[in-house]
CSV table of C-alpha atoms and ligand atoms in Angstrom, one decimal:
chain,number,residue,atom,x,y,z
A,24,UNK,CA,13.5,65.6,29.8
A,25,UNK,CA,12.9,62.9,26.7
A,26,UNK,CA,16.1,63.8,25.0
A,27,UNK,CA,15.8,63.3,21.2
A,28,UNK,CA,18.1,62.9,17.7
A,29,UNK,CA,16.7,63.6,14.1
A,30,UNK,CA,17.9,61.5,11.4
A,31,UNK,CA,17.7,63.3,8.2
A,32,UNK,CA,17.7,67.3,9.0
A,33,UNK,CA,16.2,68.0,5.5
A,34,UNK,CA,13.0,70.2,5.7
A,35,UNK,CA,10.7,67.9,7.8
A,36,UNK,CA,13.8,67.3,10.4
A,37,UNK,CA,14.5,70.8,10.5
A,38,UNK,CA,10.5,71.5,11.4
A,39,UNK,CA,11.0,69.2,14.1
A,40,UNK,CA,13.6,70.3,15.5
A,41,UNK,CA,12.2,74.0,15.2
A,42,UNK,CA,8.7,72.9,16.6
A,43,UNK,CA,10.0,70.6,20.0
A,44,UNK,CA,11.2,74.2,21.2
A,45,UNK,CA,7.4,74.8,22.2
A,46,UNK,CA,6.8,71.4,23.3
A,47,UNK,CA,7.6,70.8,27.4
A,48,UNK,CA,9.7,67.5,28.4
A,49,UNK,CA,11.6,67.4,25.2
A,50,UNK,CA,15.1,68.3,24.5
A,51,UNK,CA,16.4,68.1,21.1
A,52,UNK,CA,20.2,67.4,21.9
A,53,UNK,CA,21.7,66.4,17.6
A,54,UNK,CA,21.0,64.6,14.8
A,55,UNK,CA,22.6,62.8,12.0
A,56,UNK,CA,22.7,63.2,8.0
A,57,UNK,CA,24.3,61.7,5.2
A,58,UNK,CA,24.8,64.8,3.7
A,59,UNK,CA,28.1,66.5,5.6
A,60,UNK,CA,27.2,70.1,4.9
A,61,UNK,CA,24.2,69.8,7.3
A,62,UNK,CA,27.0,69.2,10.8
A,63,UNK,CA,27.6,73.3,10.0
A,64,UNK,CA,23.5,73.9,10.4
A,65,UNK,CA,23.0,71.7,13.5
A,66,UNK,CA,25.7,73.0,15.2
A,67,UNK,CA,25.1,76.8,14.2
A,68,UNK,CA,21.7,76.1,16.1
A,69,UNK,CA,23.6,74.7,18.5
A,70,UNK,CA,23.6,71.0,18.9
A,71,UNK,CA,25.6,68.5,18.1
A,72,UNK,CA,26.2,66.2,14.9
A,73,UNK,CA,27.3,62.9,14.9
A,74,UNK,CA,29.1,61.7,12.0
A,75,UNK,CA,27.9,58.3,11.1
A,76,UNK,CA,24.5,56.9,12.1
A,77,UNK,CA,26.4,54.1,15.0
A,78,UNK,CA,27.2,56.7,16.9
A,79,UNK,CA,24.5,58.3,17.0
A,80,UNK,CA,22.8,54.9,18.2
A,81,UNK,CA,25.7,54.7,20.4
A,82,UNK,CA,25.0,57.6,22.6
A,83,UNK,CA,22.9,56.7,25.5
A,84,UNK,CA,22.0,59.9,26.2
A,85,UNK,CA,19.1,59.5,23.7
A,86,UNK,CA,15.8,58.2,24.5
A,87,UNK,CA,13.8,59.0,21.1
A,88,UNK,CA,14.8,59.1,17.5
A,89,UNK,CA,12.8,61.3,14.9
A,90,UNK,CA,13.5,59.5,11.4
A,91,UNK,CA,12.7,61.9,9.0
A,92,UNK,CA,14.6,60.9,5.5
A,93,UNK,CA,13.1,60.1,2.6
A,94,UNK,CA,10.7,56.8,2.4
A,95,UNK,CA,13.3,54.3,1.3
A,96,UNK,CA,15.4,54.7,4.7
A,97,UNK,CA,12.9,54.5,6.9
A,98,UNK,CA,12.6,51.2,7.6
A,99,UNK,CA,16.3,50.9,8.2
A,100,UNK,CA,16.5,53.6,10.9
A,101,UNK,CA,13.1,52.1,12.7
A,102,UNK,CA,14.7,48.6,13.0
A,103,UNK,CA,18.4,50.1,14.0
A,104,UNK,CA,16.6,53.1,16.9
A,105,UNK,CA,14.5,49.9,18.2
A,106,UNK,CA,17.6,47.8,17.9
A,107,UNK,CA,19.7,50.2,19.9
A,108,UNK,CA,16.9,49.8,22.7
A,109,UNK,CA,15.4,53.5,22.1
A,110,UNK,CA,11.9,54.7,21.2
A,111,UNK,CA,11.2,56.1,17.7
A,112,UNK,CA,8.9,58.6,15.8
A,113,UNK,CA,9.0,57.8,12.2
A,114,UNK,CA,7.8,60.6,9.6
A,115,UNK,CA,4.6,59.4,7.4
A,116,UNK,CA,4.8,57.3,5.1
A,117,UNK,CA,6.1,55.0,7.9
A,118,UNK,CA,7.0,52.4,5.3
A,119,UNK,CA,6.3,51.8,1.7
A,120,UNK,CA,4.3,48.2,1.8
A,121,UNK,CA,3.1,46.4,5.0
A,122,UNK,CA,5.6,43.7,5.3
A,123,UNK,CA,7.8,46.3,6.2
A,124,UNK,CA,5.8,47.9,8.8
A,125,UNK,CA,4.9,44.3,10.7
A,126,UNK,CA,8.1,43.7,11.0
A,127,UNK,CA,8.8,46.3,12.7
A,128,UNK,CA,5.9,46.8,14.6
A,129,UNK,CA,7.2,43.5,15.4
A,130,UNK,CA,10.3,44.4,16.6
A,131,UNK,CA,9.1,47.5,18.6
A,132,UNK,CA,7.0,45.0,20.6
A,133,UNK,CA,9.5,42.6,21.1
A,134,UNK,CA,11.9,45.6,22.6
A,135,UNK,CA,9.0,47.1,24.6
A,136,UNK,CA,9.7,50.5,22.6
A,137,UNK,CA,7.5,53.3,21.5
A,138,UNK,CA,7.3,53.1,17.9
A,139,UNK,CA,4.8,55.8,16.2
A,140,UNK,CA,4.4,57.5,13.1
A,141,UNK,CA,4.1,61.5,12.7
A,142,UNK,CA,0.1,61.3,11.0
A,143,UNK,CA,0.6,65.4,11.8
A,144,UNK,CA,-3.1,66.0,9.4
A,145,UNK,CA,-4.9,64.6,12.0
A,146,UNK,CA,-4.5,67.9,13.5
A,147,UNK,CA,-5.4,69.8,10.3
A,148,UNK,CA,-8.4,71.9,11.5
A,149,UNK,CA,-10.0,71.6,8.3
A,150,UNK,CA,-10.4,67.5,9.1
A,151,UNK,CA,-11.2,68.2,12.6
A,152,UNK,CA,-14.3,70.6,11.1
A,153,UNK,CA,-15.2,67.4,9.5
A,154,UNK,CA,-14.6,64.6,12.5
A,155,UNK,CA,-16.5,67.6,14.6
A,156,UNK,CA,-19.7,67.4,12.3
A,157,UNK,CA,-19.7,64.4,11.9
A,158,UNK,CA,-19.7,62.8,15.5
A,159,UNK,CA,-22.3,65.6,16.3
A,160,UNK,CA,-24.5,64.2,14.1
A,161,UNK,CA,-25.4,67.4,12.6
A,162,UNK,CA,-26.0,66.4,8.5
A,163,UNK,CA,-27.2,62.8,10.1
A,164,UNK,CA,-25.4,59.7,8.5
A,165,UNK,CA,-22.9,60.4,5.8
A,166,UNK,CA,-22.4,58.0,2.2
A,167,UNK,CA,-20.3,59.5,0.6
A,168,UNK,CA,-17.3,61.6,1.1
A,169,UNK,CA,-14.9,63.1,-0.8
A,170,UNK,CA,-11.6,64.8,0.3
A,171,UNK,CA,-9.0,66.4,-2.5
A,172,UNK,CA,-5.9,68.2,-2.3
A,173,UNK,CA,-4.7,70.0,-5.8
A,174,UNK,CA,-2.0,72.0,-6.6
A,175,UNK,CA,-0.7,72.7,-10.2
A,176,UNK,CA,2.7,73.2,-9.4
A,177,UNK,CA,4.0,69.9,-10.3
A,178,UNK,CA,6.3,67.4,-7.7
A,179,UNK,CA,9.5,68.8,-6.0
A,180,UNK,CA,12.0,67.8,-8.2
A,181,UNK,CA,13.7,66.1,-5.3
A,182,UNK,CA,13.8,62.0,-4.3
A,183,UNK,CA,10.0,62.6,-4.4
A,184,UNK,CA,9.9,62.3,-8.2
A,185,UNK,CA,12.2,58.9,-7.8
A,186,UNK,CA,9.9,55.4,-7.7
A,187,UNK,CA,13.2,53.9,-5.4
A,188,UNK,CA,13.5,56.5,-2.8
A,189,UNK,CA,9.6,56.1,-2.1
A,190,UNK,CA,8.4,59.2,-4.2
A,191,UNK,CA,5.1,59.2,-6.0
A,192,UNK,CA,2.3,61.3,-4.7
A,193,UNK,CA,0.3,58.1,-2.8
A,194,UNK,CA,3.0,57.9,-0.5
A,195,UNK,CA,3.2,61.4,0.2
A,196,UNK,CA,-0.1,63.3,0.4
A,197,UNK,CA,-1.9,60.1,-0.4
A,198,UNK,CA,-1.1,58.2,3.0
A,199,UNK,CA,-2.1,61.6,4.8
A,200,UNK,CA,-6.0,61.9,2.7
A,201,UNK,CA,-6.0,57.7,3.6
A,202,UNK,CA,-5.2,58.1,7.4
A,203,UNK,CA,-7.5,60.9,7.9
A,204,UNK,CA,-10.5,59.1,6.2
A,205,UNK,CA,-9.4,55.7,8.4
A,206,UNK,CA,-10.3,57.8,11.0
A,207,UNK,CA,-13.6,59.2,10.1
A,208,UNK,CA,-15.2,55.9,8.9
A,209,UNK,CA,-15.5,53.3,11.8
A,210,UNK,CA,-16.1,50.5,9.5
A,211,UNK,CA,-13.1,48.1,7.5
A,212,UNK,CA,-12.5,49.2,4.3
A,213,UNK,CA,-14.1,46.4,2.0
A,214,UNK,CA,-13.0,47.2,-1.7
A,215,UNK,CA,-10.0,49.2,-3.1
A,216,UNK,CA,-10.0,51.3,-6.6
A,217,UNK,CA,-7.2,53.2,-8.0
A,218,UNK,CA,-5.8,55.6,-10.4
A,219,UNK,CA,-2.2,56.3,-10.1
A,220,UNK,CA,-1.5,58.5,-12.7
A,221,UNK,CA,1.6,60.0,-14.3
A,222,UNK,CA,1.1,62.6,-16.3
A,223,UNK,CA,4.0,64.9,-15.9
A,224,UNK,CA,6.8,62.6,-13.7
A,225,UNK,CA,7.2,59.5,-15.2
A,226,UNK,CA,8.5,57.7,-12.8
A,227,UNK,CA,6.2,58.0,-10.1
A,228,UNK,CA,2.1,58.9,-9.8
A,229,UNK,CA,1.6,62.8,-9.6
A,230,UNK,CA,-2.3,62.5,-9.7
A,231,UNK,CA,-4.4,60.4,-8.2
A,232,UNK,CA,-7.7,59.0,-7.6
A,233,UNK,CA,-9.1,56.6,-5.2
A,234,UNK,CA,-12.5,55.2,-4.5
A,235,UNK,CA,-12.8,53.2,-1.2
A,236,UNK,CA,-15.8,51.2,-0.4
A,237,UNK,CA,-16.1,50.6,3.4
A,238,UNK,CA,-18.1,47.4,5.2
A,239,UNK,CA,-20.7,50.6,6.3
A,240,UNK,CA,-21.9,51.1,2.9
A,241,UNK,CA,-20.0,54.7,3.1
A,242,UNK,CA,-18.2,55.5,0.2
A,243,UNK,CA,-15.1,57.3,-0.3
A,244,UNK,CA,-13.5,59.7,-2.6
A,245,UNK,CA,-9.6,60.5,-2.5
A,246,UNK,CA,-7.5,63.0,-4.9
A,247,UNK,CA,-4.1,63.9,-5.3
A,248,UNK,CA,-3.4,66.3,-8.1
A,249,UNK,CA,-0.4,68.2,-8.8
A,250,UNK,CA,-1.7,69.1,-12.4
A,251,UNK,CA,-4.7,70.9,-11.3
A,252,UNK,CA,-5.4,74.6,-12.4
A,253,UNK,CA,-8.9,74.6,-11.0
A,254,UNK,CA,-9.6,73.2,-7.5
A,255,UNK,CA,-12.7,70.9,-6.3
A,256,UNK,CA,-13.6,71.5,-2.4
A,257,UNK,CA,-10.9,70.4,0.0
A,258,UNK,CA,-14.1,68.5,1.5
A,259,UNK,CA,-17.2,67.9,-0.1
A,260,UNK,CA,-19.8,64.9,2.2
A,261,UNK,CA,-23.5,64.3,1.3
A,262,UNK,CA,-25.7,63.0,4.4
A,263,UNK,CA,-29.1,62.2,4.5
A,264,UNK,CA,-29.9,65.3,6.0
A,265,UNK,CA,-27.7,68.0,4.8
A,266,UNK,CA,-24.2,68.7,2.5
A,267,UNK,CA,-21.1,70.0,4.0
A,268,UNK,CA,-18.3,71.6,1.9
A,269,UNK,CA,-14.6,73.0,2.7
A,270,UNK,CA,-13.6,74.9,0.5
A,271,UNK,CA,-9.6,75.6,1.0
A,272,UNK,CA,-6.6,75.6,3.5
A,273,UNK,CA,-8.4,78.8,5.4
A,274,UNK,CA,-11.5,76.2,6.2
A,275,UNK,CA,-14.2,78.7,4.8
A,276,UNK,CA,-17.2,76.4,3.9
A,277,UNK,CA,-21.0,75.5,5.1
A,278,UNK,CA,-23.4,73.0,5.8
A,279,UNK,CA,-26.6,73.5,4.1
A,280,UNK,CA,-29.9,71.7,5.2
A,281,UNK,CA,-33.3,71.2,4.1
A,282,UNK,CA,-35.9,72.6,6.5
A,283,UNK,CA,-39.0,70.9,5.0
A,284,UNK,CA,-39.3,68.3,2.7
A,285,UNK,CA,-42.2,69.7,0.8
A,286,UNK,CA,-42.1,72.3,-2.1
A,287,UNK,CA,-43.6,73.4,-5.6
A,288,UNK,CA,-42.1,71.1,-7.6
A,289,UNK,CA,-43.3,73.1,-10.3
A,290,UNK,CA,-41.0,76.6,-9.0
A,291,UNK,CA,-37.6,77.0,-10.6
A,292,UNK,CA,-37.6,74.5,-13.8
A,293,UNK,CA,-34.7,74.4,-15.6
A,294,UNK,CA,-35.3,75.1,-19.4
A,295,UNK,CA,-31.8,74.4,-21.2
A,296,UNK,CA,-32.3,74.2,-25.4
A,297,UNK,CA,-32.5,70.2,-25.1
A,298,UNK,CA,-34.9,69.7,-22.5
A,299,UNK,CA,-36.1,70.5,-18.8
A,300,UNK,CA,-35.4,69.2,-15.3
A,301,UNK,CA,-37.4,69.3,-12.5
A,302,UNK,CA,-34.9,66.7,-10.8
A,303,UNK,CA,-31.7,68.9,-10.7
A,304,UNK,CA,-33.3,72.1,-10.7
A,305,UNK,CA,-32.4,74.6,-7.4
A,306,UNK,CA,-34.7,74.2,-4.0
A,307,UNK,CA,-36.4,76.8,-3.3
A,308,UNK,CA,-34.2,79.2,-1.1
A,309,UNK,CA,-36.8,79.1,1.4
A,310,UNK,CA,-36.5,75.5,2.1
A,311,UNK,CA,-33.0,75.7,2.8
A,312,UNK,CA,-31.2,76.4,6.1
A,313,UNK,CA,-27.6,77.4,6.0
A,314,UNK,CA,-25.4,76.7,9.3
A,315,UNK,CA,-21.8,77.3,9.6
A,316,UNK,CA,-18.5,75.3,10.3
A,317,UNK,CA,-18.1,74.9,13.5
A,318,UNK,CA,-15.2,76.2,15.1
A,319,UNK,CA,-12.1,73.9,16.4
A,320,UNK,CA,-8.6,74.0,18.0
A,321,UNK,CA,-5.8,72.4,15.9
A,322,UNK,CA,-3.1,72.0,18.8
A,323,UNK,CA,0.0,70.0,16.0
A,324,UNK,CA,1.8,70.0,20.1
A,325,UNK,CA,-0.7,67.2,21.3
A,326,UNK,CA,1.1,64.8,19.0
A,327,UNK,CA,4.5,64.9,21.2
A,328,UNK,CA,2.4,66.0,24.3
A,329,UNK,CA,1.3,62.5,24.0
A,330,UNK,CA,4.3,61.1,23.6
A,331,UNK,CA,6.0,62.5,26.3
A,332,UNK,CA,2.5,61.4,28.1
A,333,UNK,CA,3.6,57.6,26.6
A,334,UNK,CA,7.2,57.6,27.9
A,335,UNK,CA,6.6,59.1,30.9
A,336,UNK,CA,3.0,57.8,32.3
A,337,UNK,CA,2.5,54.7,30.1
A,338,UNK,CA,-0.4,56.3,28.6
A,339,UNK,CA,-1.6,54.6,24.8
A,340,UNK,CA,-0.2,56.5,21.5
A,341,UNK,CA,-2.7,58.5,20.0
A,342,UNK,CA,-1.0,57.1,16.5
A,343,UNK,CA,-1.3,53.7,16.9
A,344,UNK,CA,0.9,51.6,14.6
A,345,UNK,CA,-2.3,49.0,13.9
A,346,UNK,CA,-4.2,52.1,12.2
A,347,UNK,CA,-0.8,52.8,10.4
A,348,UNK,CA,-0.9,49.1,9.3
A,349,UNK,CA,-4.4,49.3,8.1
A,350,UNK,CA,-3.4,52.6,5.7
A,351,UNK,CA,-0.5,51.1,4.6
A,352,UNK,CA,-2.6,48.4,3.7
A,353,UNK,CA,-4.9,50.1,1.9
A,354,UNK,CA,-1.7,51.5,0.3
A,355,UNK,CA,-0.6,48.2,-1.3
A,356,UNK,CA,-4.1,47.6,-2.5
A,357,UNK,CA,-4.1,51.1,-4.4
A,358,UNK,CA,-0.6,50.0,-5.8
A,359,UNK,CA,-2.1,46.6,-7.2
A,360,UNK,CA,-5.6,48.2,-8.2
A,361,UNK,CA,-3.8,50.3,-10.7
A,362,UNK,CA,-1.4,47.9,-11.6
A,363,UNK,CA,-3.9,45.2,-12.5
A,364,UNK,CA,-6.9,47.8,-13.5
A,365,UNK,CA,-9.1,45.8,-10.8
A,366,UNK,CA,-10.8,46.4,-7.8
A,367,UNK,CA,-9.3,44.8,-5.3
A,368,UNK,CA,-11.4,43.1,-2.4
A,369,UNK,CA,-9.6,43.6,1.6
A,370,UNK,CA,-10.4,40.9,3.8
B,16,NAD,P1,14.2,66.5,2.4
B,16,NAD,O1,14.7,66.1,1.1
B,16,NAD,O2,13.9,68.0,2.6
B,16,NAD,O3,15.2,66.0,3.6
B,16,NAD,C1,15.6,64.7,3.7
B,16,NAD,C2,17.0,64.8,4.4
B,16,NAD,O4,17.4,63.4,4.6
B,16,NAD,C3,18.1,65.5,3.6
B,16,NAD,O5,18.8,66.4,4.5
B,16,NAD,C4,19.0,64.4,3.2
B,16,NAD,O6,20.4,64.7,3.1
B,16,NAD,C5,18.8,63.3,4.3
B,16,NAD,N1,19.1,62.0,3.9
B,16,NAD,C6,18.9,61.4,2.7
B,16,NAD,N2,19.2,60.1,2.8
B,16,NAD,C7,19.7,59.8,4.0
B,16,NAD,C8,20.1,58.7,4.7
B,16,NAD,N3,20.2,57.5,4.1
B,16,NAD,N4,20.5,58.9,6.0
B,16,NAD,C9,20.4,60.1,6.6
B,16,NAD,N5,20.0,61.1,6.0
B,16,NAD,C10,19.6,61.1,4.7
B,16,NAD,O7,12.9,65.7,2.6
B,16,NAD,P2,11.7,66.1,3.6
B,16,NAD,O8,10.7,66.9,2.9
B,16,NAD,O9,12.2,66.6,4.9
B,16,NAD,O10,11.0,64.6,3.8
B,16,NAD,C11,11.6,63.8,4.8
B,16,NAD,C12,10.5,62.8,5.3
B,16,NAD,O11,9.5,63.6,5.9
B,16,NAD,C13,9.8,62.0,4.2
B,16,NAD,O12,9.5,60.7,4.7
B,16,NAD,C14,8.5,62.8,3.9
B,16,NAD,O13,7.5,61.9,3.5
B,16,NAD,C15,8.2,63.3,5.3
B,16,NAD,N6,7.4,64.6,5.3
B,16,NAD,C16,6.4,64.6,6.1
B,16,NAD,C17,5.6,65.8,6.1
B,16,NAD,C18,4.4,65.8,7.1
B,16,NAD,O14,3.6,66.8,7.0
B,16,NAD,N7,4.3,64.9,8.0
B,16,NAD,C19,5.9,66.9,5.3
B,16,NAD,C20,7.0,66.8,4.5
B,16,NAD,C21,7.8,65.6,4.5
């Protein structure tokens, strides 16, 4: 049994804890807060609270640490769980600019510990629709792509509205959209463009947009809204041979494709009171094959399977902290590319 502590039982500690029930070779034995009402949760679900964070370290009994506070304290518990010789799971964003997370990538190496980070979208089945398409080659090579989520309901008014504690809508859906896209495009990101917007928290950005331009000539799209009353696709990718969209969370969408390249031009002109177009005007239906998503299995367990899988049998972390690295630094760039209003080049 990998015997585990959460540090920070707000909602994301409490979904781990809930989740590692259905999860073999783990044993969630207590975790810590810094807020003293949560010892009468933990032990109501029956496990135990220590009272200050060195005795939690302390306790030998532990072999991995779940840090799930908000962004400011994260790097603090990474370097003290490594520190105290025991293997840690950090929630996303693992830390809020890359220094941070050398250092203690650093340290984890140094220690011989297992530190990874909880990138839980990569098991979202609406991205793995998109890395399924994509690897099959079904739309043919893709240039650009364009993933958005939007909401209209504003930030939390928790630390996520507060610049110091890490809030701001880059590091929080942001890093998710950024890791996901890391993964689909197998090239280095070459150039950096942001929008970090604040339109209703003014301490933080609570809409976004991001353009990444990638070594393969792909280019990227990323949104964050929280001001949004009307939604774009979740997914929206053009290929040379065909469009795919996503629509929502429920993963309806399609994949549409041409079937022949030739047609009437002359069928289906659009006549608007300034002009026509033969350009943007509809294909002919007939010309158009429409295929559907394919299906996939989202499995959020294969995260800790693999870590027990890690701990256990040596085997490599499917979040590696080098990709984390490379999203974080992508991170900093979107900080400075809205700071300075520039587009800023990655080596
Ligand atoms: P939350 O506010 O619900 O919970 C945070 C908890 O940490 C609270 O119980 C608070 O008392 C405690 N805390 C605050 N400062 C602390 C400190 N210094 N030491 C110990 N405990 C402290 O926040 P949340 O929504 O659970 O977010 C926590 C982390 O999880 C954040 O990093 C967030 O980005 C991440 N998160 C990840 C996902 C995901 O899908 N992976 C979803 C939500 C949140």
């Amino acid at each position: 049994m990998i015997k585990v502590a959460v540090i920070g039982i707000g909602g994301m500690g409490s979904w781990h804890i809930e989740n590692l029930k259905r999860v073999k070779d783990f044993q969630v034995i207590g975790g810590y807060d810094i807020n003293p009402a949560k010892k009468e949760i933990l032990n109501n679900w029956g496990y135990k609270f220590y009272s200050d964070e060195n005795e939690l370290f302390a306790d030998e009994e532990i072999d991995l640490v779940v840090v799930a506070t908000p962004n400011n304290f994260h790097k603090h518990y990474v370097l003290k769980t490594i520190c105290s010789g025991k293997n840690v799971v950090c929630e996303k964003p693992a830390m809020m600019n890359a220094e941070d997370m050398k250092e203690c990538i650093k340290a984890a190496e140094e220690r011989k510990k297992l530190f990874t980070v909880h990138q839980n979208r990569r098991w979202d089945k609406d991205f793995l629709i998109v890395k399924k398409v994509l690897e099959s080659n079904t739309i043919g090579s893709f240039y650009f792509i364009d993933s958005r989520v939007q909401g209209s309901r504003g930030i939390p008014g928790d630390w996520r509205c507060v610049k110091e504690a890490g809030g701001g809508m880059l590091l929080d859906w942001g890093v998710h959209l950024l890791d996901q896209m890391l993964c689909l495009v197998k090239s280095p990101v070459k150039e950096v463009y942001a929008q970090l917007l604040s339109v209703n928290f003014k301490d933080v950005d609570d809409n976004l947009k991001i353009l990444l331009k990638f070594e393969n000539g792909v280019c990227a799209q990323i949104q964050v809204d929280t001001n949004c009353f009307i939604n774009y696709p979740r997914w929206h990718i053009s290929a040379i041979d065909g469009t795919m969209v996503i629509d929502d969370w429920n993963c309806t969408g399609k994949i549409v494709k041409a079937n022949t390249l030739s047609f009437n031009w002359e069928e289906g002109i659009i006549y608007t009171e300034t002009g026509r177009t033969k350009t943007m005007a509809p294909r002919p239906l007939k010309t158009l094959d429409t295929l559907p998503l394919p299906e996939v299995y989202g499995g959020w367990e294969e995260f800790y399977k693999n870590i027990a899988d890690v701990l256990l049998n040596n085997a490599e972390p499917i979040v590696k902290t080098s990709e984390v690295l490379k999203v974080i630094e992508v991170m900093d760039a979107c900080f400075l590319s809205n700071e300075k209003g520039i587009a800023v080049n990655l080596k």
